Coordinates of C-alpha atoms in Angstrom, one line a residue:
X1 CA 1.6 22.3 -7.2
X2 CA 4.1 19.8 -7.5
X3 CA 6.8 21.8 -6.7
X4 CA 4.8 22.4 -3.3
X5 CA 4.4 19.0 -2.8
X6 CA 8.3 17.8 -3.0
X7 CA 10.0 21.1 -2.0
X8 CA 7.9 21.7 1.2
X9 CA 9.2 18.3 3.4
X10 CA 12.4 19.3 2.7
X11 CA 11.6 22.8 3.9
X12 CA 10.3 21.4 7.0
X13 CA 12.6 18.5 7.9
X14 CA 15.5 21.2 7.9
X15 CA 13.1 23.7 10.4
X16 CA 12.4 20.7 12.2
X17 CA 16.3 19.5 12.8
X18 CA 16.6 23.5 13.9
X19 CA 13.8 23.6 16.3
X20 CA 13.7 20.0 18.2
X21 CA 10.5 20.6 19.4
X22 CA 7.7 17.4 20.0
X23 CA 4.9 20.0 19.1
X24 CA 6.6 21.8 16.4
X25 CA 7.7 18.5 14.9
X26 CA 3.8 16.8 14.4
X27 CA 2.8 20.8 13.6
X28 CA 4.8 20.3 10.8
X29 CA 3.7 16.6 9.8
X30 CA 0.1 18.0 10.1
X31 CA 0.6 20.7 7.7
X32 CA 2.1 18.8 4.9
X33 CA -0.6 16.5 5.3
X34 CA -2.6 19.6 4.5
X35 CA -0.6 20.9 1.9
X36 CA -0.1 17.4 0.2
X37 CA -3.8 17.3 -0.1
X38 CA -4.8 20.8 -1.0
X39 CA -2.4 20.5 -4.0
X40 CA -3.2 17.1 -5.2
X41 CA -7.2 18.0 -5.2
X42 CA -5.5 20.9 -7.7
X43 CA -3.9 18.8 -9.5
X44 CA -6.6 16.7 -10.0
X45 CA -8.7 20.0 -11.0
X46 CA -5.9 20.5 -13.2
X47 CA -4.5 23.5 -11.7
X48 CA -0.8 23.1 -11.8
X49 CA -0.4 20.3 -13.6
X50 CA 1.1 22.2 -17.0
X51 CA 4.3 23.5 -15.4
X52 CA 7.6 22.8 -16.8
X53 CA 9.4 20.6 -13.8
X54 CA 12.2 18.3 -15.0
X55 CA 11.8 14.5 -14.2
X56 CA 8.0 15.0 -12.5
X57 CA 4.8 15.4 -13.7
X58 CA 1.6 14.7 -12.7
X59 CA -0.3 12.1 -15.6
X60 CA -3.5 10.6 -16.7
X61 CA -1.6 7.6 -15.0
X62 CA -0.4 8.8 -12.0
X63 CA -3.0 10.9 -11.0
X64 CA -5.0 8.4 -9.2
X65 CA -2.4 6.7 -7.1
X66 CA -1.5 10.4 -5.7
X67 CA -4.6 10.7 -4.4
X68 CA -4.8 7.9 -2.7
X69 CA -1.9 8.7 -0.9
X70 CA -2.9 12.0 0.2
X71 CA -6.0 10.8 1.1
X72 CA -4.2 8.1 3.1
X73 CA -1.7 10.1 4.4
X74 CA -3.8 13.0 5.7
X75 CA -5.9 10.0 7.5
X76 CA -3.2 8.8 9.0
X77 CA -1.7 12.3 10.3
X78 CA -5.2 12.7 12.1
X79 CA -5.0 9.6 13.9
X80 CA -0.8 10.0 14.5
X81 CA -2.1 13.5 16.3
X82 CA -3.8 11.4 18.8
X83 CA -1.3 8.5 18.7
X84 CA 1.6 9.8 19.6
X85 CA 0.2 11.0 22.9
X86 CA 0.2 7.3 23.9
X87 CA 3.3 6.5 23.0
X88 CA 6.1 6.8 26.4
X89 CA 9.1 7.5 24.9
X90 CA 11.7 11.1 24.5
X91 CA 10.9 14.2 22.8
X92 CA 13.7 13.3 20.5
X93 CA 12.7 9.9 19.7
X94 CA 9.5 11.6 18.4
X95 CA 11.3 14.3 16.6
X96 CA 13.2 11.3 14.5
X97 CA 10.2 9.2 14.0
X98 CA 7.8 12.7 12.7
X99 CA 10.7 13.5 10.1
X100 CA 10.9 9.8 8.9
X101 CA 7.5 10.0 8.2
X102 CA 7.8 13.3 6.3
X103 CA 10.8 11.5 4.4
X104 CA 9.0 8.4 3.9
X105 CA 5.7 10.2 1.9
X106 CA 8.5 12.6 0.5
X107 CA 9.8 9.0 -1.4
X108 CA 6.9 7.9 -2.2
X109 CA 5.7 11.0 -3.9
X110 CA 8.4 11.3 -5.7
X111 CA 8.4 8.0 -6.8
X112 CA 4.9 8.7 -8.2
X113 CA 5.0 11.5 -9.9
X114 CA 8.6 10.8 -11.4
X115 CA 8.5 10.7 -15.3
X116 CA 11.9 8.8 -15.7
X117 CA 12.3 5.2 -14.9
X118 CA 16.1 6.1 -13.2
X119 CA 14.4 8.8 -11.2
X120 CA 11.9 6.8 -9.9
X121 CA 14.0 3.5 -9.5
X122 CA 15.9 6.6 -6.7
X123 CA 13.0 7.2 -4.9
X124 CA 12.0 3.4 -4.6
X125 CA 15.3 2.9 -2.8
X126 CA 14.4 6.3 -0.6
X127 CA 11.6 4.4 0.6
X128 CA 13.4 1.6 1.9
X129 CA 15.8 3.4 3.4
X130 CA 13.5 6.4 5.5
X131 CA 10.9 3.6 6.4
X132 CA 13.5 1.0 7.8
X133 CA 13.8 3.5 11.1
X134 CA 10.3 3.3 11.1
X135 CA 9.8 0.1 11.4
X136 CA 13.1 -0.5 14.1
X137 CA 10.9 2.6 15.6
X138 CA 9.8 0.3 19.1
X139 CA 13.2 -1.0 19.6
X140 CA 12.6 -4.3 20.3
X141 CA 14.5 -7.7 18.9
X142 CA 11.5 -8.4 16.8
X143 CA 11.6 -4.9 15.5
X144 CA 15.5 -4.7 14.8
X145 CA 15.0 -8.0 12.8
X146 CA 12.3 -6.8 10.5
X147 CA 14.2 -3.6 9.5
X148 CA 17.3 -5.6 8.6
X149 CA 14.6 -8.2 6.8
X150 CA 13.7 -5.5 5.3
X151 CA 16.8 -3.6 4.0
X152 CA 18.4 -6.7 3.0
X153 CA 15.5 -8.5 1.1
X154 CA 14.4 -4.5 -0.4
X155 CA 17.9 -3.9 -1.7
X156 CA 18.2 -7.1 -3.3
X157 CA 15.2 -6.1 -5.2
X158 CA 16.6 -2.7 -6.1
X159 CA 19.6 -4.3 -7.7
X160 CA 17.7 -6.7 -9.5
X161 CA 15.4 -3.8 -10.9
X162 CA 18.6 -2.4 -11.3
X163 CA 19.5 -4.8 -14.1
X164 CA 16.3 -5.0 -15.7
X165 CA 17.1 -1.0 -16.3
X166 CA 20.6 -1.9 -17.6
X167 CA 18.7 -4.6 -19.9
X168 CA 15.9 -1.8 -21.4
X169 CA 18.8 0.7 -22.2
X170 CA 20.5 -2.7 -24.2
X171 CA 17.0 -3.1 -26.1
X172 CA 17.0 0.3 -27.2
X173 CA 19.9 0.2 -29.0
X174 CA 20.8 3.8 -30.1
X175 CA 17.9 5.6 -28.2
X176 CA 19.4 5.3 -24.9
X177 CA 16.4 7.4 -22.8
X178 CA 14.6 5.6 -19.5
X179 CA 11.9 8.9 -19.7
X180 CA 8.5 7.3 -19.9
X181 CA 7.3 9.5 -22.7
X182 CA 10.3 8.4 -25.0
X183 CA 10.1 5.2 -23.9
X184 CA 6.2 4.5 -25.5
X185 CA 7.0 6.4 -28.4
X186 CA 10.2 4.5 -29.4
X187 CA 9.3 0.6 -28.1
X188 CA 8.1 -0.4 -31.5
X189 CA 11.6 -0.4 -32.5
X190 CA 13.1 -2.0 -29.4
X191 CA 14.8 -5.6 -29.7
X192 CA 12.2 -7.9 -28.0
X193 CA 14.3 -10.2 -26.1
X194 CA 15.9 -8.1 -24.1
X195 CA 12.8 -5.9 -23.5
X196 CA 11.2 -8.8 -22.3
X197 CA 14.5 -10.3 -19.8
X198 CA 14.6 -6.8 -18.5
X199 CA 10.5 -6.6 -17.4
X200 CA 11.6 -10.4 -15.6
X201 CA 14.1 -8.7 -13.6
X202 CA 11.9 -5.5 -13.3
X203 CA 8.9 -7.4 -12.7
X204 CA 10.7 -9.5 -9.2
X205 CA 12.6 -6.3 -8.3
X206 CA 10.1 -3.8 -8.1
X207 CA 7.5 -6.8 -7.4
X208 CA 9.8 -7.3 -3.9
X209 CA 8.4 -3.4 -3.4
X210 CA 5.2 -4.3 -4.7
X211 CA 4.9 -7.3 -1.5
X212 CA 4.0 -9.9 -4.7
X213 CA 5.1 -13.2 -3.9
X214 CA 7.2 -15.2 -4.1
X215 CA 9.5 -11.8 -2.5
X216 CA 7.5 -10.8 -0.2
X217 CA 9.5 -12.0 2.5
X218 CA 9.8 -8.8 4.0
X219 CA 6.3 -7.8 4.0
X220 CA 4.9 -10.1 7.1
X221 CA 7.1 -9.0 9.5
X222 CA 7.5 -5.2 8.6
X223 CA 4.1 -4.4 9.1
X224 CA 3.4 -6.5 12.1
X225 CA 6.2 -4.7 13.6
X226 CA 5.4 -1.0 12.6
X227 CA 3.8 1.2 14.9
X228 CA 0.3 1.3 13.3
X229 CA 0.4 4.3 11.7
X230 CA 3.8 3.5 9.5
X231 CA 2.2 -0.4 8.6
X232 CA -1.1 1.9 7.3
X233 CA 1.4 3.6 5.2
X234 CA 3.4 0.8 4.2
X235 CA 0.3 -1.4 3.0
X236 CA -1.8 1.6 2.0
X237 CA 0.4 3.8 0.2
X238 CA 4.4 2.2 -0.5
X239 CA 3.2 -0.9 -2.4
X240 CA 1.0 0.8 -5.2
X241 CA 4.1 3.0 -5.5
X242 CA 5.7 0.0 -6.6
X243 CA 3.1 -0.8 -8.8
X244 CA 3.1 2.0 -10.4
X245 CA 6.2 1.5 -11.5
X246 CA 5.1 -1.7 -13.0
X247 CA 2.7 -0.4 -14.7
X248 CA 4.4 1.9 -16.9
X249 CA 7.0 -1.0 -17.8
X250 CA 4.5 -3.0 -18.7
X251 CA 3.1 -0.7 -20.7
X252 CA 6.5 -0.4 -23.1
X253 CA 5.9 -3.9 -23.4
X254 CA 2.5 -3.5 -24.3
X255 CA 3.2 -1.3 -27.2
X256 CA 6.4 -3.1 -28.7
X257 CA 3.6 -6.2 -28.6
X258 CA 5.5 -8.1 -25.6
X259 CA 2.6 -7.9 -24.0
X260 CA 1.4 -11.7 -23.8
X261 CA 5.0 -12.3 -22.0
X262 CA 4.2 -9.8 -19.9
X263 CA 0.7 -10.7 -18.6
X264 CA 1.8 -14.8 -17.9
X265 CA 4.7 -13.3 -15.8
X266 CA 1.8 -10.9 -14.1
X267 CA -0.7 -14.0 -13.8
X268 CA 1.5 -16.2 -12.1
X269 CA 3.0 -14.0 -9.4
X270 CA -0.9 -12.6 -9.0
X271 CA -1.7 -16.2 -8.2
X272 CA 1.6 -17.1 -5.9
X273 CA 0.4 -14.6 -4.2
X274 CA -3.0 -15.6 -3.8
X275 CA -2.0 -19.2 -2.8
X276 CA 0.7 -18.1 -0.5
X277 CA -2.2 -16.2 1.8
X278 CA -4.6 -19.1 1.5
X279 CA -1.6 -21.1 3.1
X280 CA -0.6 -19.0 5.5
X281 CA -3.3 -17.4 6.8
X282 CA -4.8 -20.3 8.9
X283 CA -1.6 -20.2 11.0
X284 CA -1.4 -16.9 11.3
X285 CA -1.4 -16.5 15.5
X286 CA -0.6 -12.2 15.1
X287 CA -3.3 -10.0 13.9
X288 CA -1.1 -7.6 12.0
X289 CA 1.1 -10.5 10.4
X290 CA -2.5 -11.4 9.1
X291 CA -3.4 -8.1 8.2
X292 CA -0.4 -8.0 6.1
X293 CA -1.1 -11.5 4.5
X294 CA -3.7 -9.9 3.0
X295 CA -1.6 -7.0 1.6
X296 CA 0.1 -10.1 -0.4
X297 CA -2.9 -11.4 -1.8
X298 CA -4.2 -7.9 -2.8
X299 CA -1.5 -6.8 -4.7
X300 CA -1.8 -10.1 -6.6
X301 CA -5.4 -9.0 -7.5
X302 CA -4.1 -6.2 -8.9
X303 CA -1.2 -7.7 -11.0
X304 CA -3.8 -10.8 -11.8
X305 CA -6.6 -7.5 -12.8
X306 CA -3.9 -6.3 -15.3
X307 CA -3.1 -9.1 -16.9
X308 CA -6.3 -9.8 -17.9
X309 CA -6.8 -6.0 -19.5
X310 CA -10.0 -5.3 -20.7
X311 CA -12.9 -4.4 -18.4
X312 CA -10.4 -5.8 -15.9
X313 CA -8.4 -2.3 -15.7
X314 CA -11.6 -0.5 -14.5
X315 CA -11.4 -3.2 -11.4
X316 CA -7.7 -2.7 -11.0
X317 CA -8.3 1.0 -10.3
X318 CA -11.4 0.6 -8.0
X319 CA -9.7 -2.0 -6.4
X320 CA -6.5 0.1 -5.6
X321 CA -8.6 2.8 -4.2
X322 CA -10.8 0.1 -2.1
X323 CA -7.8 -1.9 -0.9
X324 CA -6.2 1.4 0.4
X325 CA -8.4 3.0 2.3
X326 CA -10.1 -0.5 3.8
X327 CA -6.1 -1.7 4.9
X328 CA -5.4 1.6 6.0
X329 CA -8.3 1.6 8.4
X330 CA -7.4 -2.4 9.5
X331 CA -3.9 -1.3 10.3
X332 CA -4.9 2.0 12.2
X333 CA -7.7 -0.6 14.5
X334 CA -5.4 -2.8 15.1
X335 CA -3.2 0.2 16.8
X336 CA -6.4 0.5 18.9
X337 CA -6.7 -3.0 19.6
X338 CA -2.6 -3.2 20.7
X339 CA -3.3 0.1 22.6
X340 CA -6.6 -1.9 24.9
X341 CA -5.0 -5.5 24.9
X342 CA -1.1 -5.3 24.9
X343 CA -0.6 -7.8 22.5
X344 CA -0.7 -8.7 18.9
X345 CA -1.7 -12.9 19.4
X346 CA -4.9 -13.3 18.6
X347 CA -5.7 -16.2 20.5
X348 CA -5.0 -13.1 23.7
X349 CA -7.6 -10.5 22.0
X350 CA -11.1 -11.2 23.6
X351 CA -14.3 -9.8 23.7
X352 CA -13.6 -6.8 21.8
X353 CA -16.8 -5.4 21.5
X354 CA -17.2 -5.7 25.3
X355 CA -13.6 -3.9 25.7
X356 CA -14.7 -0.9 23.1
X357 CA -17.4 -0.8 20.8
X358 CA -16.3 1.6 18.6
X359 CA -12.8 -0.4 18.1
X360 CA -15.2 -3.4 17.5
X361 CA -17.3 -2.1 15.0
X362 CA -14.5 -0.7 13.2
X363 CA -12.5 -3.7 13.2
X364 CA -15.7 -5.6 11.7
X365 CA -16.3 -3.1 9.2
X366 CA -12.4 -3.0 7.9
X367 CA -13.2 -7.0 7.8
X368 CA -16.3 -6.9 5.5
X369 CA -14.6 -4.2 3.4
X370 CA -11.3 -5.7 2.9
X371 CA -13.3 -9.3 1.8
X372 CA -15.7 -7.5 -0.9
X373 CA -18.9 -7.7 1.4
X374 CA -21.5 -5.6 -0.6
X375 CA -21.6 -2.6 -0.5
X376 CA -17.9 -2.1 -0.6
X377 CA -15.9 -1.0 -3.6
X378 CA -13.9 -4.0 -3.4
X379 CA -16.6 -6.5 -4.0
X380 CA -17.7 -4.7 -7.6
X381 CA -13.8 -4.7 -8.4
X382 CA -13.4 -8.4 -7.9
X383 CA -16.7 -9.3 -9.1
X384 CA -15.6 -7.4 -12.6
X385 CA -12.5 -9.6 -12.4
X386 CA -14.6 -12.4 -12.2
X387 CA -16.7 -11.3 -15.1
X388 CA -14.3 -10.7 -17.2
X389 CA -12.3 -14.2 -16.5
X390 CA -15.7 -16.1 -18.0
X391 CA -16.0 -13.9 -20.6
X392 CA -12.8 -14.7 -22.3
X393 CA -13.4 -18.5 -21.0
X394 CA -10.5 -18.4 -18.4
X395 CA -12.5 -21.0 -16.0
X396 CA -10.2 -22.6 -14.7
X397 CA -8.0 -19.4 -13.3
X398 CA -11.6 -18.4 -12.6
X399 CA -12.4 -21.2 -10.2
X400 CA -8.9 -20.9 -8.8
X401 CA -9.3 -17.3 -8.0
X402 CA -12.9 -17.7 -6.3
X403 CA -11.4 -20.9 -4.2
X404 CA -8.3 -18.8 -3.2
X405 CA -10.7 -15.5 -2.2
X406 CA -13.0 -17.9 -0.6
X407 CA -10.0 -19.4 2.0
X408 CA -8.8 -15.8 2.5
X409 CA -12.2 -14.8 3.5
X410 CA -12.6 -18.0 5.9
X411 CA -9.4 -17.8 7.0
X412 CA -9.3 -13.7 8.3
X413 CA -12.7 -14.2 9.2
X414 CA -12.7 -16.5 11.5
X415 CA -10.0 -15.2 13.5
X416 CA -12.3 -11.4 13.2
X417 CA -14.7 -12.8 14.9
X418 CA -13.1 -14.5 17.2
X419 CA -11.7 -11.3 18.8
X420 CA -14.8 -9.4 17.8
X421 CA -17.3 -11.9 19.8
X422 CA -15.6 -13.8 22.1
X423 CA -16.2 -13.2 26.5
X424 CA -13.6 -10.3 27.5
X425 CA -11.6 -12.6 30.5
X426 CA -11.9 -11.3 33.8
X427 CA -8.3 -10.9 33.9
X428 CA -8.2 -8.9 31.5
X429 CA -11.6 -6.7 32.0
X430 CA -9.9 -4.6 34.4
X431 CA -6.5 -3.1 32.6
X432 CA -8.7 -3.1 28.9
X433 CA -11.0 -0.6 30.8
X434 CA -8.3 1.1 31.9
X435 CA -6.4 1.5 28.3
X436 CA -9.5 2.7 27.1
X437 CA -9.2 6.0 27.8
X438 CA -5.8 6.4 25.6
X439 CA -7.8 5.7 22.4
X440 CA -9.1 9.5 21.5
X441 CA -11.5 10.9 19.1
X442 CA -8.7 11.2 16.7
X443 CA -8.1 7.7 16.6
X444 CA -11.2 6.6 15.7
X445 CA -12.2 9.2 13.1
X446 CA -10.1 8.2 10.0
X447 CA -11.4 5.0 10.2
X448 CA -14.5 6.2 9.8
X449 CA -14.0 8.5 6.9
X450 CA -12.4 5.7 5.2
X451 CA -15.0 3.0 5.3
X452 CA -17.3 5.3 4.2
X453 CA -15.7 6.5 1.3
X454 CA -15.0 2.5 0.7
X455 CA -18.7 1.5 1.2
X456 CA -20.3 4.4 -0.7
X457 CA -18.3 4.0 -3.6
X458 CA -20.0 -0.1 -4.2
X459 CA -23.0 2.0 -4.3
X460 CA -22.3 5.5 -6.2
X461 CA -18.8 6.4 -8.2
X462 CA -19.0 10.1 -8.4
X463 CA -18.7 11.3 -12.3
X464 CA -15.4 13.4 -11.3
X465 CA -13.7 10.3 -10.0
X466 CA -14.8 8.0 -12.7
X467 CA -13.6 10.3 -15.0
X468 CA -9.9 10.1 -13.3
X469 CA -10.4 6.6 -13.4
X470 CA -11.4 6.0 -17.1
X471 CA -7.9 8.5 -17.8
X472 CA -5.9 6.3 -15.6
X473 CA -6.9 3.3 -18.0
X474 CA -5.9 5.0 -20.8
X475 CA -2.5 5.4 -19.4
X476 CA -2.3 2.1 -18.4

């Protein structure tokens, strides 16, 4: 199954480079959305998962964030069907921008599923490289200035996870192994301060992946300048890759008993980032840079969730799977919203519900489940955080991180409803109407499936999945 999963892009990208065909290349995306999904779900079943593939394997610990990337990714092939027959521009333009894509979940998935730290640190700098087209994909001088943002501010990162790798081999002394297995069964024995300088410079260069502040630089202006389906993948998918990554490290650190270093260095970018979208989000004037705001401060839930440990780990994984799917169905709206208004201010987006009620409806629902509105996942994940945070007396981090969620939720709110609710202008009225018809079945549909899986889950965790989940925290 895994060998499926890595061996078939490349399969297709070299069919697709022979054929040049606008039909044959989304064919192609379509089917290794397909086949991505068919053999994670068989994975997960555990069919395939004993194989003897060097450098990959699918884990108690990675399982979960594979699945959400299939799952995300196979959403956001259905809506690409329907997307890219909006989009005016060459058959060849949309041959390069289908075999990024393929490239770009290609990375990620290898990232994943890599069981070497040098292996995956290579895929993490795939990922940089085969989305920076995507994101230059609309040509514009906006565009072109977020992909160099991107490369630049990325690549620094890389180097400095670089050196946090060179630091780890120094800690081992004689071991000299960056496999993940090894790695947990020798730290006992490595020297502790170097283990712990190398998850600093692990921690900020991966982190710079991850979107955590303070380098997230990057992140704002990338996904605001996306095409919709590539931000969906970039906040759903390409920044728990990068966590992922941080969790294993921080596991090492956990067993050779580094761990309270660790979890301060965790807490304090979790919380950077929180503040940093509690700032910026009231002057936030582009729906998508918003949208991507609130990437930041999710990811530092997740970093803030495992540093506490505990209970907290249970909310770090529902939390994952409810930010995902939730951001993934913003991002994909807000395509919907650019496709019926022609802009991305938000001051310019009225009346949406007047313009298209489905696109309203599924913009407010992405609102309430990104915010934790009952019955969404996301609202038992932070409310576990919470929990756990009085439990072990941390009130004033507990205060802080209900004021912070509180200013994100007044913030992003506001400007929902805004667009949501507001009179459509009658200048407006009559080239919204029009624009209506581009937005198809197809993208409208993954939203759906996606905020239902996100509300059901507040309600009813199916024992297969919380079994996945409860191996996950073992690995962690």
């Amino acid at each position: 199954m895994i060998n499926a999963i890595l061996i078939f892009p490349v399969i297709a990208c070299i069919l697709m480079a022979i054929v040049k065909k606008k039909v044959f290349d989304c064919a192609m995306l379509n089917l290794y959305a397909v086949v991505h999904f068919v053999s994670t779900i068989l994975l997960a079943l555990g069919i395939g998962r004993n194989g003897n593939i060097p450098y990959f394997t699918a884990d108690n610990t990675n399982l979960i964030f594979l699945i959400i990337l299939s799952v995300v990714f196979l959403m956001v092939a259905i809506y690409n069907s329907g997307y890219i027959k909006t989009l005016d521009c060459s058959d060849k333009k949309i041959g390069h921008y289908s075999f990024m894509i393929m490239v770009f979940v290609l990375a990620m998935t290898g990232t994943i599923l890599s069981s070497n730290l040098g292996i995956a640190w290579i895929f993490v700098e795939a990922t940089t490289l085969s989305s920076a087209y995507l994101i230059y994909f609309n040509k514009t001088k906006h565009s072109i200035e977020a992909a160099w943002k991107y490369v630049f501010i990325c690549s620094i990162g890389i180097a400095l996870a670089f050196v946090g790798i060179i630091f780890l081999n120094i800690a081992q002394g004689d071991i000299n192994t960056l496999d993940f297995a090894q790695l947990y069964k020798n730290a006992a024995l490595f020297d502790p301060f170097w283990l712990k300088l190398s998850f600093v410079f692990m921690l900020f260069g991966f982190g710079t992946k991850m979107g955590l502040a303070p380098v997230h630089f990057w992140l704002p202006d990338a996904h605001s300048e996306a095409p919709s389906p590539i931000s969906a993948l970039l906040s759903a998918t390409l920044l728990n890759s990068a966590f992922l990554v941080i969790v294993r490290v921080f596991k090492v650190l956990d067993i050779a008993q580094c761990d309270s270093w660790a979890r301060i260095m965790l807490l304090i970018t979790g919380f950077i980032s929180l503040f940093v979208t509690a700032v910026f989000v009231y002057h936030i004037k582009n729906y998508k840079r918003m949208l991507a705001y609130s990437s930041i401060e999710n990811m530092g839930i997740l970093a803030i969730g495992t540093a506490l440990g505990g209970s907290a780990l249970y909310a770090v994984i529902l939390h994952l799977i409810g930010h995902s799917l939730a951001k993934a169905s913003f991002f994909l709206t807000s395509g919907n919203i650019l496709e019926l208004f022609s802009t991305k201010r938000i001051k310019s987006v009225h009346g949406l519900m007047e313009a298209d009620k489905k696109t309203g409806w599924l913009w407010i629902f992405s609102f309430l489940a990104i915010c934790a509105f009952p019955t969404s996942v996301l609202f038992i994940s932070e409310f576990i955080m919470i929990k756990t945070m009085i439990i072990e007396k941390h009130y004033v981090l507990c205060t802080l991180f209900v004021l912070l969620l509180t200013i994100v939720l007044w913030g992003m709110g506001k400007a929902v409803i805004k667009m949501a609710f507001n009179k459509l202008s009658e200048d407006k009225a009559q080239s919204v109407l029009e624009n209506k018809s581009k937005i198809s079945a197809l993208m409208v549909l993954p939203q759906i499936i996606m905020l239902l899986i996100v509300f059901v889950l507040g309600v009813y965790i199916p024992p297969f999945l919380n079994n996945i989940i409860n191996c996950t925290i073992a690995g962690f």
